[in-house]
């Protein structure tokens, strides 16, 4: 074949082999019956196509989501805990948190659209609420398959998955968590690489989560 074509007859074997590699990306191997017979008549050699293996079932597309149930959080020794204060670059930290937060919210928004793919009317009503206003009190408005609204607060991190974690909530978010009947926390782990979502039905109710006040609003009035 190589010598029958004007374009390839002057190529060396390496160039001709590369040409076939790109022309026919499916790999081939000698049939087992030809491997040890010492045949030098390559025209008589039977070629057997290697069928590509299907994707491994343990190599999922990301994000991967799991339903999780919160249990009572118990601090190891709350009486002996000490809080260490160090210098923090709040501007840099805030920017990093915003970037990670938006990535996680986008993952959840797209995941919810896939979850409701068979319910087009509900899928079209999914809203990325935090894009509109932080005052709404949660990030994503989605739905159960029966049409019940599902309010989702997304908390994202670059950390790997863990069965114990913490995050920061505003007072507005906390109040909505306590008042809404179908409120969920979606914890997005490893958000920049292989996002994994833990979907947790409101862990703030029934005193399951430990809530620690770490910020205060201080109101001051000056004497005239």
Tab-separated table of C-alpha atoms in Angstrom, residues 1-156:
chain	number	residue	atom	x	y	z
A	1	UNK	CA	0.000	0.000	0.000
A	2	UNK	CA	2.815	2.368	0.870
A	3	UNK	CA	4.470	2.016	-2.554
A	4	UNK	CA	1.215	2.192	-4.497
A	5	UNK	CA	0.541	5.821	-3.548
A	6	UNK	CA	2.605	8.671	-4.987
A	7	UNK	CA	2.292	10.652	-1.731
A	8	UNK	CA	3.563	7.869	0.551
A	9	UNK	CA	5.973	5.792	-1.549
A	10	UNK	CA	8.987	7.923	-0.601
A	11	UNK	CA	8.158	8.027	3.143
A	12	UNK	CA	10.223	6.004	5.576
A	13	UNK	CA	8.483	3.435	7.749
A	14	UNK	CA	8.333	5.698	10.801
A	15	UNK	CA	6.546	8.483	8.933
A	16	UNK	CA	4.212	5.977	7.297
A	17	UNK	CA	3.431	4.430	10.676
A	18	UNK	CA	2.618	7.834	12.181
A	19	UNK	CA	0.332	8.509	9.218
A	20	UNK	CA	-1.642	5.328	9.939
A	21	UNK	CA	-1.721	6.091	13.646
A	22	UNK	CA	-3.489	9.417	13.010
A	23	UNK	CA	-5.620	8.107	10.170
A	24	UNK	CA	-6.935	5.137	12.165
A	25	UNK	CA	-6.889	6.044	15.884
A	26	UNK	CA	-8.357	2.667	16.891
A	27	UNK	CA	-5.418	0.424	17.841
A	28	UNK	CA	-4.719	-2.936	16.225
A	29	UNK	CA	-2.758	-5.940	17.372
A	30	UNK	CA	-1.666	-9.210	15.799
A	31	UNK	CA	-4.225	-11.956	16.182
A	32	UNK	CA	-3.073	-14.501	18.736
A	33	UNK	CA	-2.878	-17.193	16.078
A	34	UNK	CA	-0.202	-15.142	14.235
A	35	UNK	CA	1.980	-14.066	17.133
A	36	UNK	CA	4.197	-17.139	17.431
A	37	UNK	CA	4.116	-18.796	14.005
A	38	UNK	CA	7.261	-17.032	12.764
A	39	UNK	CA	5.502	-15.922	9.581
A	40	UNK	CA	7.353	-13.353	7.502
A	41	UNK	CA	4.502	-12.992	5.033
A	42	UNK	CA	2.903	-9.875	6.569
A	43	UNK	CA	0.208	-9.774	3.893
A	44	UNK	CA	-1.118	-13.031	5.318
A	45	UNK	CA	-1.123	-11.771	8.897
A	46	UNK	CA	-4.588	-11.434	10.381
A	47	UNK	CA	-5.182	-8.144	12.188
A	48	UNK	CA	-7.562	-7.969	15.127
A	49	UNK	CA	-9.081	-4.671	16.158
A	50	UNK	CA	-8.811	-3.706	19.801
A	51	UNK	CA	-12.223	-2.515	20.959
A	52	UNK	CA	-11.854	0.540	23.247
A	53	UNK	CA	-12.881	-0.153	26.828
A	54	UNK	CA	-15.980	1.677	28.103
A	55	UNK	CA	-15.493	4.363	30.792
A	56	UNK	CA	-14.900	2.960	34.248
A	57	UNK	CA	-17.942	3.065	36.467
A	58	UNK	CA	-15.784	4.314	39.351
A	59	UNK	CA	-14.666	7.356	37.347
A	60	UNK	CA	-17.755	9.572	37.608
A	61	UNK	CA	-18.401	12.941	36.041
A	62	UNK	CA	-18.173	15.804	38.478
A	63	UNK	CA	-19.870	17.177	40.430
A	64	UNK	CA	-20.986	14.095	42.329
A	65	UNK	CA	-23.794	14.642	44.848
A	66	UNK	CA	-24.828	12.651	47.914
A	67	UNK	CA	-27.716	13.004	50.338
A	68	UNK	CA	-26.397	13.244	53.894
A	69	UNK	CA	-28.147	13.389	57.271
A	70	UNK	CA	-26.863	15.655	60.025
A	71	UNK	CA	-26.322	14.227	63.497
A	72	UNK	CA	-25.779	15.994	66.801
A	73	UNK	CA	-22.475	17.880	66.736
A	74	UNK	CA	-20.436	17.373	69.884
A	75	UNK	CA	-17.402	19.532	70.537
A	76	UNK	CA	-14.514	17.582	72.066
A	77	UNK	CA	-13.978	19.869	75.049
A	78	UNK	CA	-15.694	23.234	74.646
A	79	UNK	CA	-14.552	24.443	78.071
A	80	UNK	CA	-10.881	24.160	77.169
A	81	UNK	CA	-11.106	25.568	73.646
A	82	UNK	CA	-8.994	28.646	73.121
A	83	UNK	CA	-9.333	31.050	70.256
A	84	UNK	CA	-6.069	32.256	68.778
A	85	UNK	CA	-6.123	35.570	66.948
A	86	UNK	CA	-3.636	36.120	64.144
A	87	UNK	CA	-3.108	38.810	61.559
A	88	UNK	CA	-5.440	38.322	58.591
A	89	UNK	CA	-5.405	39.948	55.177
A	90	UNK	CA	-9.163	40.441	55.062
A	91	UNK	CA	-9.238	41.911	51.546
A	92	UNK	CA	-7.410	38.923	50.025
A	93	UNK	CA	-9.405	36.454	52.117
A	94	UNK	CA	-12.717	38.033	51.121
A	95	UNK	CA	-11.830	37.917	47.430
A	96	UNK	CA	-10.793	34.254	47.675
A	97	UNK	CA	-14.015	33.416	49.514
A	98	UNK	CA	-16.098	35.156	46.859
A	99	UNK	CA	-14.345	33.255	44.057
A	100	UNK	CA	-14.791	29.897	45.795
A	101	UNK	CA	-18.376	30.744	46.690
A	102	UNK	CA	-19.350	31.610	43.133
A	103	UNK	CA	-17.734	28.456	41.778
A	104	UNK	CA	-19.716	26.345	44.235
A	105	UNK	CA	-22.976	28.107	43.498
A	106	UNK	CA	-22.480	27.557	39.767
A	107	UNK	CA	-21.860	23.833	40.361
A	108	UNK	CA	-25.029	23.560	42.436
A	109	UNK	CA	-27.089	25.583	39.954
A	110	UNK	CA	-26.061	23.288	37.083
A	111	UNK	CA	-26.511	20.185	39.242
A	112	UNK	CA	-30.066	21.177	40.164
A	113	UNK	CA	-30.925	21.684	36.496
A	114	UNK	CA	-29.696	18.153	35.796
A	115	UNK	CA	-31.586	16.760	38.807
A	116	UNK	CA	-34.825	18.200	37.419
A	117	UNK	CA	-34.050	17.459	33.760
A	118	UNK	CA	-37.199	15.367	33.419
A	119	UNK	CA	-39.363	18.110	34.933
A	120	UNK	CA	-38.975	20.914	32.429
A	121	UNK	CA	-41.530	23.230	34.015
A	122	UNK	CA	-39.747	23.079	37.370
A	123	UNK	CA	-36.298	23.223	35.816
A	124	UNK	CA	-37.129	26.503	34.104
A	125	UNK	CA	-38.077	28.038	37.464
A	126	UNK	CA	-34.741	27.365	39.194
A	127	UNK	CA	-33.267	30.688	40.302
A	128	UNK	CA	-29.734	31.728	41.272
A	129	UNK	CA	-30.986	34.017	44.024
A	130	UNK	CA	-27.658	35.341	45.313
A	131	UNK	CA	-27.061	36.862	41.868
A	132	UNK	CA	-30.055	39.106	42.543
A	133	UNK	CA	-29.517	40.032	46.185
A	134	UNK	CA	-27.837	38.794	49.361
A	135	UNK	CA	-30.932	39.855	51.300
A	136	UNK	CA	-32.928	36.863	50.028
A	137	UNK	CA	-31.179	34.694	52.626
A	138	UNK	CA	-30.182	31.697	50.488
A	139	UNK	CA	-28.361	31.106	47.208
A	140	UNK	CA	-30.418	28.817	44.959
A	141	UNK	CA	-34.175	28.359	44.653
A	142	UNK	CA	-34.913	24.873	43.362
A	143	UNK	CA	-37.778	22.414	43.733
A	144	UNK	CA	-38.756	18.941	44.802
A	145	UNK	CA	-40.202	16.779	42.054
A	146	UNK	CA	-43.702	17.428	43.413
A	147	UNK	CA	-43.177	21.188	42.996
A	148	UNK	CA	-42.361	22.032	46.622
A	149	UNK	CA	-39.775	24.845	46.746
A	150	UNK	CA	-36.308	23.866	47.958
A	151	UNK	CA	-34.203	26.728	49.332
A	152	UNK	CA	-30.490	25.982	49.099
A	153	UNK	CA	-27.623	27.692	50.886
A	154	UNK	CA	-24.321	26.787	49.210
A	155	UNK	CA	-21.166	26.556	51.303
A	156	UNK	CA	-18.063	25.816	49.262
